[in-house]
Tab-separated table of C-alpha atoms in Angstrom:
chain	number	residue	atom	x	y	z
P	1	MET	CA	0.027	-0.249	-0.315
P	2	LYS	CA	0.753	3.824	-0.159
P	3	LYS	CA	3.087	4.843	2.399
P	4	LYS	CA	1.804	8.087	4.387
P	5	PHE	CA	5.296	10.240	4.174
P	6	ALA	CA	2.974	13.724	4.736
P	7	LEU	CA	4.728	17.080	6.731
P	8	PHE	CA	4.904	16.723	10.525
P	9	ALA	CA	3.188	19.017	13.026
P	10	ALA	CA	4.351	22.361	13.106
P	11	VAL	CA	4.506	22.537	16.767
P	12	VAL	CA	6.466	19.028	16.949
P	13	ALA	CA	9.215	21.064	14.897
P	14	LEU	CA	8.853	24.075	16.329
P	15	ALA	CA	9.560	22.398	20.376
P	16	PHE	CA	12.503	20.671	18.516
P	17	LEU	CA	13.937	23.813	17.479
P	18	VAL	CA	13.212	25.296	20.753
P	19	ALA	CA	15.079	22.434	22.278
P	20	CYS	CA	18.584	22.346	20.737
P	21	GLY	CA	18.927	24.809	18.028
P	22	GLY	CA	21.354	23.299	15.276
P	23	GLY	CA	25.079	21.990	15.280
P	24	GLY	CA	27.000	22.326	18.421
P	25	PRO	CA	30.748	21.743	19.748
P	26	ALA	CA	32.119	19.212	21.742
P	27	ASN	CA	30.815	18.195	24.937
P	28	PRO	CA	33.365	17.951	27.997
P	29	GLY	CA	31.720	15.257	29.303
P	30	THR	CA	32.956	12.663	26.572
P	31	GLY	CA	35.712	13.453	26.682
P	32	ALA	CA	39.328	14.267	24.889
P	33	SER	CA	40.077	11.387	22.757
P	34	GLY	CA	43.426	12.860	20.812
P	35	PHE	CA	41.501	13.081	17.431
P	36	THR	CA	42.274	15.569	14.787
P	37	ASN	CA	41.642	15.913	11.009
P	38	GLY	CA	44.715	13.927	10.580
P	39	THR	CA	42.243	11.067	11.841
P	40	PHE	CA	39.852	11.369	8.690
P	41	LYS	CA	42.214	10.616	6.041
P	42	GLY	CA	41.698	7.965	3.300
P	43	SER	CA	38.505	6.716	0.835
P	44	TYR	CA	35.856	6.015	2.855
P	45	VAL	CA	32.821	4.430	1.667
P	46	PHE	CA	29.412	5.601	3.123
P	47	THR	CA	25.494	5.187	3.249
P	48	MET	CA	23.174	7.528	4.032
P	49	ASN	CA	19.176	6.621	4.499
P	50	GLY	CA	16.304	8.673	5.173
P	51	GLU	CA	14.446	11.580	3.715
P	52	CYS	CA	14.753	14.097	0.384
P	53	VAL	CA	12.931	17.158	2.179
P	54	SER	CA	13.575	19.562	-0.162
P	55	CYS	CA	12.156	17.181	-3.114
P	56	SER	CA	8.899	18.672	-4.661
P	57	THR	CA	7.669	15.725	-3.122
P	58	VAL	CA	8.624	14.599	0.174
P	59	ALA	CA	10.135	11.027	-0.330
P	60	PRO	CA	12.266	8.374	1.424
P	61	MET	CA	15.872	8.396	-0.113
P	62	HIS	CA	19.014	5.522	-0.113
P	63	SER	CA	22.371	6.456	-0.705
P	64	VAL	CA	25.481	5.221	-0.958
P	65	GLY	CA	29.024	6.681	-1.956
P	66	VAL	CA	32.922	7.808	-1.465
P	67	MET	CA	34.819	10.532	-0.211
P	68	VAL	CA	38.625	11.437	-0.454
P	69	ALA	CA	39.990	13.021	2.776
P	70	ASP	CA	43.494	14.300	2.703
P	71	GLY	CA	43.996	14.327	6.502
P	72	ASN	CA	44.258	17.961	6.253
P	73	GLY	CA	40.644	19.134	6.176
P	74	ASN	CA	39.790	18.750	2.996
P	75	ILE	CA	37.288	16.144	0.878
P	76	THR	CA	39.494	15.952	-2.693
P	77	SER	CA	37.299	13.693	-4.031
P	78	GLY	CA	34.224	11.333	-4.365
P	79	SER	CA	31.114	10.176	-5.807
P	80	TRP	CA	27.408	9.701	-4.493
P	81	ASP	CA	24.695	7.874	-5.490
P	82	VAL	CA	21.542	9.131	-4.538
P	83	ASN	CA	18.034	7.280	-5.232
P	84	ILE	CA	15.020	9.334	-4.001
P	85	GLY	CA	11.624	7.134	-5.453
P	86	GLY	CA	13.350	4.741	-7.331
P	87	ALA	CA	15.173	8.576	-9.215
P	88	ASP	CA	18.946	7.649	-9.515
P	89	GLN	CA	21.303	10.285	-9.923
P	90	THR	CA	25.430	10.663	-9.430
P	91	THR	CA	27.030	13.556	-8.483
P	92	SER	CA	30.581	14.632	-7.710
P	93	ILE	CA	31.668	15.807	-4.668
P	94	THR	CA	34.684	17.262	-2.611
P	95	GLY	CA	34.080	19.658	0.215
P	96	THR	CA	36.249	20.402	3.729
P	97	TYR	CA	35.745	18.643	7.061
P	98	SER	CA	37.026	20.096	10.481
P	99	VAL	CA	37.411	17.713	13.613
P	100	THR	CA	37.403	18.041	17.399
P	101	THR	CA	39.364	16.225	19.707
P	102	ASP	CA	36.446	13.833	21.006
P	103	GLY	CA	36.025	12.809	17.087
P	104	LYS	CA	33.108	15.148	15.940
P	105	ALA	CA	33.659	16.765	12.798
P	106	SER	CA	31.646	18.974	10.925
P	107	VAL	CA	31.776	18.560	7.145
P	108	THR	CA	30.490	20.355	4.077
P	109	LEU	CA	30.018	18.307	0.827
P	110	ASN	CA	29.994	20.383	-2.704
P	111	GLU	CA	27.592	18.240	-4.802
P	112	THR	CA	28.588	19.207	-8.292
P	113	GLY	CA	25.870	17.073	-10.313
P	114	LEU	CA	22.919	18.514	-7.848
P	115	GLY	CA	24.136	22.139	-7.844
P	116	ALA	CA	24.301	21.652	-4.040
P	117	THR	CA	26.351	22.451	-1.342
P	118	ASP	CA	25.370	20.726	2.142
P	119	SER	CA	26.373	20.201	5.787
P	120	PHE	CA	26.997	16.929	7.459
P	121	VAL	CA	28.398	15.896	10.960
P	122	LEU	CA	30.648	12.691	11.173
P	123	MET	CA	30.633	10.803	14.817
P	124	LEU	CA	34.473	8.531	14.187
P	125	ASN	CA	34.966	5.900	16.305
P	126	GLY	CA	39.039	5.939	15.062
P	127	THR	CA	40.466	6.039	11.719
P	128	GLY	CA	38.317	3.762	10.312
P	129	GLY	CA	35.537	5.380	10.070
P	130	GLY	CA	31.846	5.958	12.233
P	131	TYR	CA	28.820	7.228	11.412
P	132	ILE	CA	27.546	10.125	9.587
P	133	VAL	CA	24.274	12.856	9.880
P	134	SER	CA	23.100	15.241	7.577
P	135	ALA	CA	23.165	18.923	9.496
P	136	ASP	CA	21.157	21.028	7.184
P	137	SER	CA	17.760	21.483	5.442
P	138	THR	CA	18.019	19.617	2.504
P	139	TRP	CA	18.209	16.318	3.839
P	140	ALA	CA	17.285	13.918	7.072
P	141	LEU	CA	20.040	11.569	6.335
P	142	SER	CA	21.979	9.164	8.285
P	143	GLY	CA	24.061	6.256	7.785
P	144	VAL	CA	27.840	4.283	7.676
P	145	VAL	CA	31.094	5.553	7.068
P	146	GLU	CA	33.519	3.338	6.183
P	147	LEU	CA	37.436	3.179	5.209
P	148	ARG	CA	38.923	1.531	2.760
P	149	ALA	CA	42.330	-0.066	2.335
P	150	ALA	CA	42.756	0.478	-1.187
P	151	VAL	CA	40.608	0.671	-4.030
P	152	PRO	CA	40.380	-2.110	-6.072
P	153	THR	CA	41.683	-1.603	-10.063
P	154	THR	CA	39.469	-4.065	-11.492
P	155	THR	CA	36.114	-5.299	-11.582
P	156	PRO	CA	35.147	-7.722	-8.888
P	157	THR	CA	34.936	-11.070	-9.474
P	158	GLY	CA	33.476	-14.663	-7.873
P	159	LYS	CA	30.473	-15.568	-5.630
P	160	TYR	CA	28.535	-12.889	-2.692
P	161	VAL	CA	25.430	-13.420	-0.592
P	162	PHE	CA	23.238	-9.851	-0.820
P	163	ARG	CA	20.620	-8.066	0.769
P	164	ALA	CA	18.483	-5.120	-0.363
P	165	SER	CA	15.140	-3.124	0.756
P	166	GLY	CA	13.495	-0.267	0.799
P	167	LEU	CA	10.746	0.851	-1.656
P	168	ASP	CA	9.337	0.665	-5.812
P	169	SER	CA	8.347	3.662	-7.528
P	170	SER	CA	5.080	3.106	-6.203
P	171	ASN	CA	5.706	3.818	-2.584
P	172	ASN	CA	5.239	-0.380	-2.305
P	173	ALA	CA	7.949	-2.068	0.366
P	174	GLN	CA	10.237	-4.751	-1.401
P	175	GLY	CA	12.778	-6.906	-0.076
P	176	ILE	CA	15.871	-9.355	-1.845
P	177	VAL	CA	17.894	-11.576	-0.017
P	178	GLY	CA	20.299	-14.148	-1.988
P	179	GLU	CA	23.591	-14.917	-3.745
P	180	MET	CA	24.771	-13.698	-7.061
P	181	ASP	CA	27.827	-15.302	-8.609
P	182	LEU	CA	29.567	-12.618	-11.096
P	183	ASN	CA	32.229	-15.535	-13.136
P	184	ALA	CA	29.047	-17.504	-13.991
P	185	GLY	CA	27.231	-14.237	-14.450
P	186	THR	CA	23.690	-15.976	-12.496
P	187	LEU	CA	21.944	-14.732	-9.506
P	188	VAL	CA	19.219	-16.733	-6.791
P	189	ALA	CA	17.267	-15.221	-4.425
P	190	ASP	CA	14.373	-14.754	-2.964
P	191	MET	CA	12.003	-11.252	-2.913
P	192	ASN	CA	9.477	-10.207	-1.186
P	193	ASN	CA	7.688	-7.286	-3.475
P	194	ASN	CA	4.600	-5.646	-1.453
P	195	GLY	CA	3.833	-9.128	0.273
P	196	THR	CA	4.020	-11.599	-3.116
P	197	ILE	CA	6.721	-13.813	-2.134
P	198	THR	CA	9.118	-15.154	-4.744
P	199	SER	CA	10.988	-18.192	-3.686
P	200	VAL	CA	14.711	-19.181	-5.102
P	201	GLY	CA	14.036	-17.217	-8.295
P	202	THR	CA	16.886	-16.843	-10.932
P	203	ALA	CA	18.321	-13.757	-12.932
P	204	THR	CA	21.695	-13.276	-14.830
P	205	VAL	CA	23.416	-10.390	-13.640
P	206	ALA	CA	26.435	-9.072	-14.779
P	207	SER	CA	28.880	-5.350	-13.841
P	208	SER	CA	29.676	-2.916	-15.961
P	209	SER	CA	31.084	0.810	-16.233
P	210	TYR	CA	33.222	0.181	-13.494
P	211	ASP	CA	35.343	3.095	-12.101
P	212	SER	CA	38.883	2.032	-10.674
P	213	THR	CA	39.364	5.935	-9.299
P	214	MET	CA	35.744	5.499	-7.096
P	215	GLY	CA	35.766	1.606	-6.878
P	216	ARG	CA	32.091	2.289	-8.398
P	217	GLY	CA	30.164	0.583	-11.026
P	218	VAL	CA	26.987	-0.594	-12.335
P	219	LEU	CA	25.340	-4.291	-11.341
P	220	THR	CA	22.838	-5.113	-13.964
P	221	VAL	CA	20.028	-8.375	-12.850
P	222	THR	CA	18.023	-9.657	-15.957
P	223	SER	CA	15.354	-11.765	-15.041
P	224	THR	CA	14.923	-14.786	-16.424
P	225	SER	CA	12.486	-16.269	-14.441
P	226	SER	CA	10.360	-14.823	-11.846
P	227	LEU	CA	13.070	-12.516	-10.492
P	228	PRO	CA	12.022	-9.018	-12.075
P	229	SER	CA	15.116	-6.590	-13.702
P	230	MET	CA	17.132	-4.608	-12.093
P	231	SER	CA	20.284	-2.715	-11.317
P	232	PHE	CA	21.773	-1.442	-9.371
P	233	ALA	CA	25.100	1.313	-8.767
P	234	TYR	CA	27.886	-0.262	-6.069
P	235	TYR	CA	30.984	0.455	-3.868
P	236	VAL	CA	33.686	-1.713	-3.164
P	237	VAL	CA	34.278	-1.587	0.364
P	238	ASP	CA	37.282	-3.899	1.269
P	239	ALA	CA	37.541	-7.716	0.674
P	240	GLY	CA	34.622	-8.149	-2.121
P	241	ILE	CA	32.653	-6.089	0.267
P	242	MET	CA	30.414	-3.615	-2.088
P	243	GLU	CA	26.902	-0.841	-0.739
P	244	ILE	CA	24.507	-1.139	-3.338
P	245	VAL	CA	21.700	0.848	-4.277
P	246	SER	CA	18.859	1.435	-6.463
P	247	ALA	CA	20.066	3.060	-10.559
P	248	ASP	CA	16.943	1.884	-12.411
P	249	PRO	CA	13.736	3.671	-12.232
P	250	SER	CA	11.634	1.021	-10.533
P	251	ASN	CA	12.988	0.377	-7.867
P	252	GLY	CA	14.145	2.665	-4.661
P	253	MET	CA	16.858	-0.276	-2.621
P	254	GLN	CA	19.615	-0.183	-0.874
P	255	GLY	CA	21.613	-3.005	0.565
P	256	ARG	CA	25.233	-4.857	1.168
P	257	VAL	CA	26.713	-7.307	-0.791
P	258	GLU	CA	29.609	-9.591	0.894
P	259	PRO	CA	31.592	-12.607	-0.010
P	260	THR	CA	30.317	-16.135	0.739
P	261	GLY	CA	32.359	-19.183	1.541
P	262	GLY	CA	29.936	-21.580	-0.169
P	263	VAL	CA	28.428	-24.119	1.656
P	264	VAL	CA	27.987	-24.391	5.579
P	265	ALA	CA	29.290	-27.529	6.933
P	266	SER	CA	26.509	-29.514	8.372
P	267	GLY	CA	26.068	-29.233	12.008
P	268	ASN	CA	27.273	-25.523	11.824
P	269	VAL	CA	23.993	-23.682	9.985
P	270	LEU	CA	23.127	-20.928	13.465
P	271	LEU	CA	25.168	-23.126	15.711
P	272	GLY	CA	25.563	-20.667	18.886
P	273	SER	CA	24.214	-16.984	20.284
P	274	PHE	CA	23.638	-14.633	17.494
P	275	ALA	CA	22.320	-10.855	17.414
P	276	PHE	CA	20.391	-9.533	14.667
P	277	MET	CA	18.337	-6.520	12.951
P	278	ALA	CA	16.105	-6.189	10.350
P	279	SER	CA	14.497	-2.944	9.175
P	280	GLY	CA	11.792	-2.682	6.048
P	281	TYR	CA	8.504	-1.697	5.075
P	282	PRO	CA	4.668	-2.722	6.643
P	283	VAL	CA	2.463	-3.653	3.328
P	284	THR	CA	-0.625	-3.557	5.579
P	285	GLY	CA	0.561	-0.867	7.639
P	286	ASN	CA	1.468	3.040	7.102
P	287	ILE	CA	5.475	3.685	8.113
P	288	GLN	CA	8.313	1.422	8.824
P	289	VAL	CA	9.049	-2.079	10.676
P	290	ASN	CA	12.642	-2.585	12.299
P	291	GLU	CA	12.818	-6.122	14.586
P	292	ALA	CA	16.383	-7.230	16.500
P	293	GLY	CA	17.250	-9.337	18.729
P	294	ILE	CA	18.999	-12.366	19.914
P	295	PHE	CA	18.932	-16.114	19.484
P	296	THR	CA	20.690	-19.117	20.227
P	297	GLY	CA	20.529	-22.126	17.469
P	298	ASP	CA	21.252	-25.489	17.948
P	299	GLY	CA	23.136	-25.822	14.665
P	300	ALA	CA	20.829	-27.651	12.659
P	301	GLY	CA	19.382	-24.155	11.511
P	302	ASN	CA	16.975	-24.276	14.365
P	303	ILE	CA	15.998	-21.529	16.999
P	304	THR	CA	16.052	-23.275	20.358
P	305	SER	CA	15.574	-19.734	23.041
P	306	GLY	CA	16.093	-15.763	21.405
P	307	SER	CA	14.591	-12.662	22.519
P	308	LEU	CA	13.241	-10.584	19.671
P	309	ASP	CA	12.306	-7.141	19.942
P	310	THR	CA	9.271	-5.493	17.152
P	311	ILE	CA	8.210	-1.969	16.220
P	312	PHE	CA	5.627	-2.188	13.888
P	313	ASP	CA	4.222	2.119	13.099
P	314	THR	CA	3.399	2.883	16.398
P	315	SER	CA	3.107	0.117	17.603
P	316	ASN	CA	5.825	-2.175	19.476
P	317	ILE	CA	6.995	-5.374	21.830
P	318	LEU	CA	9.816	-5.789	23.907
P	319	GLY	CA	11.721	-8.964	24.596
P	320	ALA	CA	9.294	-11.447	22.945
P	321	ALA	CA	10.521	-14.860	23.930
P	322	LEU	CA	11.417	-15.935	20.411
P	323	THR	CA	11.596	-19.669	18.809
P	324	GLY	CA	12.354	-21.093	15.338
P	325	THR	CA	12.042	-24.283	13.223
P	326	GLY	CA	14.370	-23.982	10.218
P	327	SER	CA	14.374	-26.001	7.055
P	328	VAL	CA	18.400	-26.436	5.226
P	329	SER	CA	19.015	-26.540	1.681
P	330	THR	CA	21.387	-25.634	-0.644
P	331	ALA	CA	21.004	-22.599	-2.854
P	332	GLY	CA	23.528	-20.616	-5.759
P	333	GLY	CA	26.086	-22.867	-3.665
P	334	VAL	CA	25.287	-21.175	-0.592
P	335	THR	CA	23.398	-22.292	2.843
P	336	ARG	CA	19.926	-21.058	2.968
P	337	ASP	CA	17.421	-21.839	5.970
P	338	VAL	CA	13.599	-21.125	6.122
P	339	LEU	CA	12.480	-20.094	9.499
P	340	THR	CA	9.152	-20.531	10.782
P	341	LEU	CA	8.799	-18.314	13.780
P	342	ALA	CA	7.208	-17.917	17.283
P	343	ALA	CA	7.606	-15.129	19.011
P	344	ALA	CA	5.822	-15.496	22.389
P	345	GLY	CA	2.776	-13.192	23.194
P	346	SER	CA	3.295	-11.092	20.219
P	347	THR	CA	0.885	-10.275	17.401
P	348	ILE	CA	3.381	-7.760	15.500
P	349	SER	CA	6.417	-9.354	15.149
P	350	MET	CA	7.489	-12.037	11.949
P	351	THR	CA	7.180	-15.066	11.688
P	352	GLN	CA	8.855	-16.479	8.720
P	353	ALA	CA	12.688	-15.570	7.725
P	354	ASN	CA	14.812	-16.727	5.046
P	355	VAL	CA	18.403	-16.643	5.938
P	356	TRP	CA	21.084	-16.832	3.336
P	357	LEU	CA	24.102	-17.875	5.118
P	358	SER	CA	27.875	-16.444	3.966
P	359	SER	CA	29.497	-18.420	6.190
P	360	ALA	CA	29.055	-19.950	9.775
P	361	GLY	CA	29.326	-16.668	11.373
P	362	ARG	CA	27.033	-14.068	9.497
P	363	GLY	CA	24.151	-13.968	6.767
P	364	PHE	CA	21.476	-12.396	5.744
P	365	PHE	CA	17.553	-12.368	5.355
P	366	LEU	CA	14.586	-11.645	4.421
P	367	THR	CA	10.811	-11.809	6.093
P	368	THR	CA	8.252	-13.538	4.110
P	369	THR	CA	5.672	-12.347	6.508
P	370	SER	CA	2.885	-11.052	4.124
P	371	ASP	CA	1.991	-7.884	5.514
P	372	ARG	CA	5.938	-6.796	5.738
P	373	ALA	CA	9.284	-6.859	3.704
P	374	GLU	CA	12.559	-6.561	5.529
P	375	THR	CA	15.833	-7.505	4.808
P	376	GLY	CA	18.309	-7.897	7.730
P	377	THR	CA	21.786	-9.680	9.377
P	378	VAL	CA	22.725	-12.011	11.479
P	379	ASN	CA	26.058	-12.260	13.104
P	380	LEU	CA	27.476	-14.852	15.536
P	381	GLN	CA	28.136	-13.325	18.740
P	382	THR	CA	31.772	-13.229	19.888
P	383	GLY	CA	34.504	-11.561	22.078
P	384	ALA	CA	33.300	-10.034	25.482
P	385	PRO	CA	30.702	-8.066	26.752
P	386	PHE	CA	31.071	-4.121	26.205
P	387	THR	CA	33.448	-2.808	28.499
P	388	ASP	CA	31.976	-1.034	31.660
P	389	GLY	CA	33.541	1.959	30.523
P	390	GLY	CA	34.330	3.433	27.630
P	391	THR	CA	33.203	5.436	25.059
P	392	PHE	CA	31.051	4.732	22.192
P	393	ASP	CA	29.096	6.266	18.885
P	394	PHE	CA	26.202	5.680	16.859
P	395	TYR	CA	23.456	6.410	14.191
P	396	VAL	CA	19.971	5.361	13.806
P	397	SER	CA	17.844	6.638	10.501
P	398	GLY	CA	14.135	6.014	10.659
P	399	TRP	CA	10.841	7.749	10.934
P	400	VAL	CA	8.972	10.092	13.190
P	401	ILE	CA	5.194	10.189	13.545
P	402	GLY	CA	3.000	13.406	14.576
P	403	THR	CA	0.194	13.936	12.807
P	404	GLY	CA	2.051	13.163	9.529
P	405	VAL	CA	5.435	11.884	8.977
P	406	GLN	CA	9.036	13.067	8.755
P	407	GLY	CA	12.287	11.520	8.317
P	408	LEU	CA	14.524	11.488	11.903
P	409	ASN	CA	18.266	10.761	11.574
P	410	SER	CA	20.528	11.435	14.311
P	411	ALA	CA	24.638	10.311	15.480
P	412	SER	CA	25.255	10.078	18.581
P	413	LEU	CA	28.930	9.949	20.648
P	414	PHE	CA	28.492	9.507	24.119
P	415	LYS	CA	30.973	7.926	27.354
P	416	ASN	CA	29.722	5.257	29.815
P	417	SER	CA	31.515	4.728	33.061
P	418	SER	CA	30.053	2.012	35.079
P	419	GLY	CA	26.391	2.245	33.830
P	420	THR	CA	26.533	6.355	34.199
P	421	VAL	CA	26.548	7.984	31.068
P	422	SER	CA	28.504	11.157	31.955
P	423	GLY	CA	28.283	12.634	28.813
P	424	TYR	CA	26.512	12.656	25.145
P	425	SER	CA	27.050	14.711	21.908
P	426	GLN	CA	24.130	13.915	19.860
P	427	GLU	CA	23.443	15.668	16.345
P	428	LEU	CA	19.886	15.014	15.345
P	429	ASN	CA	17.981	16.171	12.195
P	430	ILE	CA	13.937	15.707	11.926
P	431	GLY	CA	12.282	16.463	8.720
P	432	GLY	CA	15.588	18.655	7.963
P	433	THR	CA	15.564	20.441	10.594
P	434	PRO	CA	18.960	20.281	12.396
P	435	GLY	CA	19.367	20.302	15.987
P	436	PHE	CA	22.298	19.228	18.676
P	437	GLY	CA	21.825	18.003	22.365
P	438	THR	CA	24.420	17.074	24.997
P	439	GLY	CA	23.401	15.435	28.625
P	440	THR	CA	23.630	12.464	30.710
P	441	GLY	CA	22.146	9.139	30.870
P	442	THR	CA	22.234	4.835	31.755
P	443	LEU	CA	23.235	1.978	29.859
P	444	SER	CA	22.596	-1.294	31.407
P	445	PHE	CA	22.700	-4.946	29.943
P	446	ASP	CA	20.668	-8.032	30.590
P	447	SER	CA	22.344	-11.312	32.347
P	448	THR	CA	24.060	-12.181	28.813
P	449	GLY	CA	25.526	-9.209	28.628
P	450	THR	CA	24.586	-8.464	25.305
P	451	ILE	CA	21.349	-6.958	25.331
P	452	GLY	CA	21.591	-3.057	26.343
P	453	SER	CA	19.342	-0.440	27.916
P	454	LEU	CA	20.237	2.827	26.862
P	455	THR	CA	18.818	6.052	28.184
P	456	LEU	CA	19.668	9.857	26.949
P	457	ASN	CA	18.137	12.392	29.212
P	458	ASN	CA	17.489	16.097	28.121
P	459	SER	CA	17.640	14.821	24.369
P	460	PRO	CA	17.062	17.184	21.320
P	461	LEU	CA	13.311	15.927	21.431
P	462	GLY	CA	12.378	17.002	24.330
P	463	GLY	CA	13.063	14.211	27.761
P	464	ALA	CA	14.339	11.357	27.562
P	465	SER	CA	15.646	8.948	24.781
P	466	THR	CA	15.334	5.477	25.129
P	467	TYR	CA	17.279	2.826	23.138
P	468	ARG	CA	17.939	-1.476	23.049
P	469	ILE	CA	21.594	-2.539	22.182
P	470	TYR	CA	22.265	-5.831	20.238
P	471	GLN	CA	26.060	-6.770	20.879
P	472	TYR	CA	27.419	-8.968	18.460
P	473	SER	CA	31.507	-8.072	18.995
P	474	SER	CA	33.594	-6.314	21.420
P	475	ALA	CA	33.527	-3.537	19.818
P	476	ASN	CA	30.205	-3.517	17.459
P	477	GLY	CA	26.261	-4.309	17.848
P	478	PHE	CA	23.035	-3.035	16.079
P	479	ILE	CA	20.666	-0.228	18.333
P	480	MET	CA	17.450	0.293	18.017
P	481	GLU	CA	15.185	3.235	19.249
P	482	THR	CA	12.075	2.053	21.462
P	483	ASP	CA	10.051	5.397	22.587
P	484	GLY	CA	6.654	5.563	20.928
P	485	GLY	CA	6.262	7.345	17.918
P	486	ILE	CA	9.413	6.465	16.481
P	487	ILE	CA	10.541	3.905	14.440
P	488	ALA	CA	14.683	4.232	14.000
P	489	ALA	CA	17.378	1.537	13.865
P	490	GLY	CA	21.178	1.473	13.133
P	491	GLU	CA	24.277	0.483	14.174
P	492	MET	CA	27.018	0.751	17.370
P	493	SER	CA	30.964	0.779	17.817
P	494	ALA	CA	32.885	1.136	21.116
P	495	GLN	CA	35.663	4.667	20.141
P	496	THR	CA	39.148	3.592	19.787
P	497	ALA	CA	41.497	6.562	21.741
P	498	GLN	CA	43.972	8.370	19.211
């Protein structure tokens, strides 16, 4: 169905402006960590999703690009693919940046193809990148920034598992997860097209127009059965990993491509404890759906226990007990697990999901429940729980619901000590209205040490903002906002002092 992307109530926008104004300096409560302009140096691939505010029709936006930073405050070159409602445009970018000692950076990008200059804020977690949020009235966007070691000189080859989700040109929910072989030119995938499920559909795939300067190319998918034809712009990150965004007029999806080692050995399919997160759009609802949690698998593709959080439009269920029965097979030379799920006491959670594994410890999945189209990532939990004293940054991207809907995007940096957040800095953008907030808060974890509850007091929205954290390594996790009327999710990382 058509999603309701309308303008938000003016009274909420006014309250937001009064609460925080726009922009702001480093927060002394987060502490100096030795960051300088030289910390941000190299070629960085980025993703940003959210809302195009300046468009004639307010619409969801998905984008992928690369920026090259010289370590002296200059973005010397870059490329950015922007997809708004199925319309893709590629623009070259240059710009400037300035990093404060706690890792917050102000960025200005000159977008040649769009004829615009826009402001952004980075929250760096080290030399490897961090999270980004728009800081002016053009966009309401946020996402991930990743350093790549080197730009590959030749077009990618090999076998991959991939995911992509978003809306088609008619604002219908869609998602696709599967395997592609760029050597053989074949693609096998499951697709959810507004509640209509295609299982193990086939197509051909080819890479073209590869630019070894930017590490950008185009993947063209040509239908041979029930999968539709489509194309994606891609940017290579490292070791064959690619970020992708739709580059044809019918689709508006964004996703990720990762290399696969082939079939997972029997007895190792979903073996151990995993964290997961999925985002997408509802078929029978209005705005967005996010789901995340942890589970334990038995190695035969079944989920023996777990916990699932679901936010579906304005409804949410937190901590539903999760179990699942899997049916394991091989498709396209990789392992595929079809799960039937049960979330105790929840009437809004996903009930079916197909997982395509890139390895025994990681994979992508598609919800095949007819009322939503989500894709997500499942990751084996490794390493120790987050340290009780450390600095972290995160981003969330999504929507805030009032009398209408506006994009809500933020990037945040906070310092934790024994469960007390001594300070945080948050750059937030609601429907093109940027704002900056600082304050204190709390952080606690459950008995596993891997599901966390974060509260940031005195948030730019007024009052406190609450989040759930799903840790999958000693330095990384998924994060989802749980406040009423807000549907936003993203990623979180520990910051490394410089």
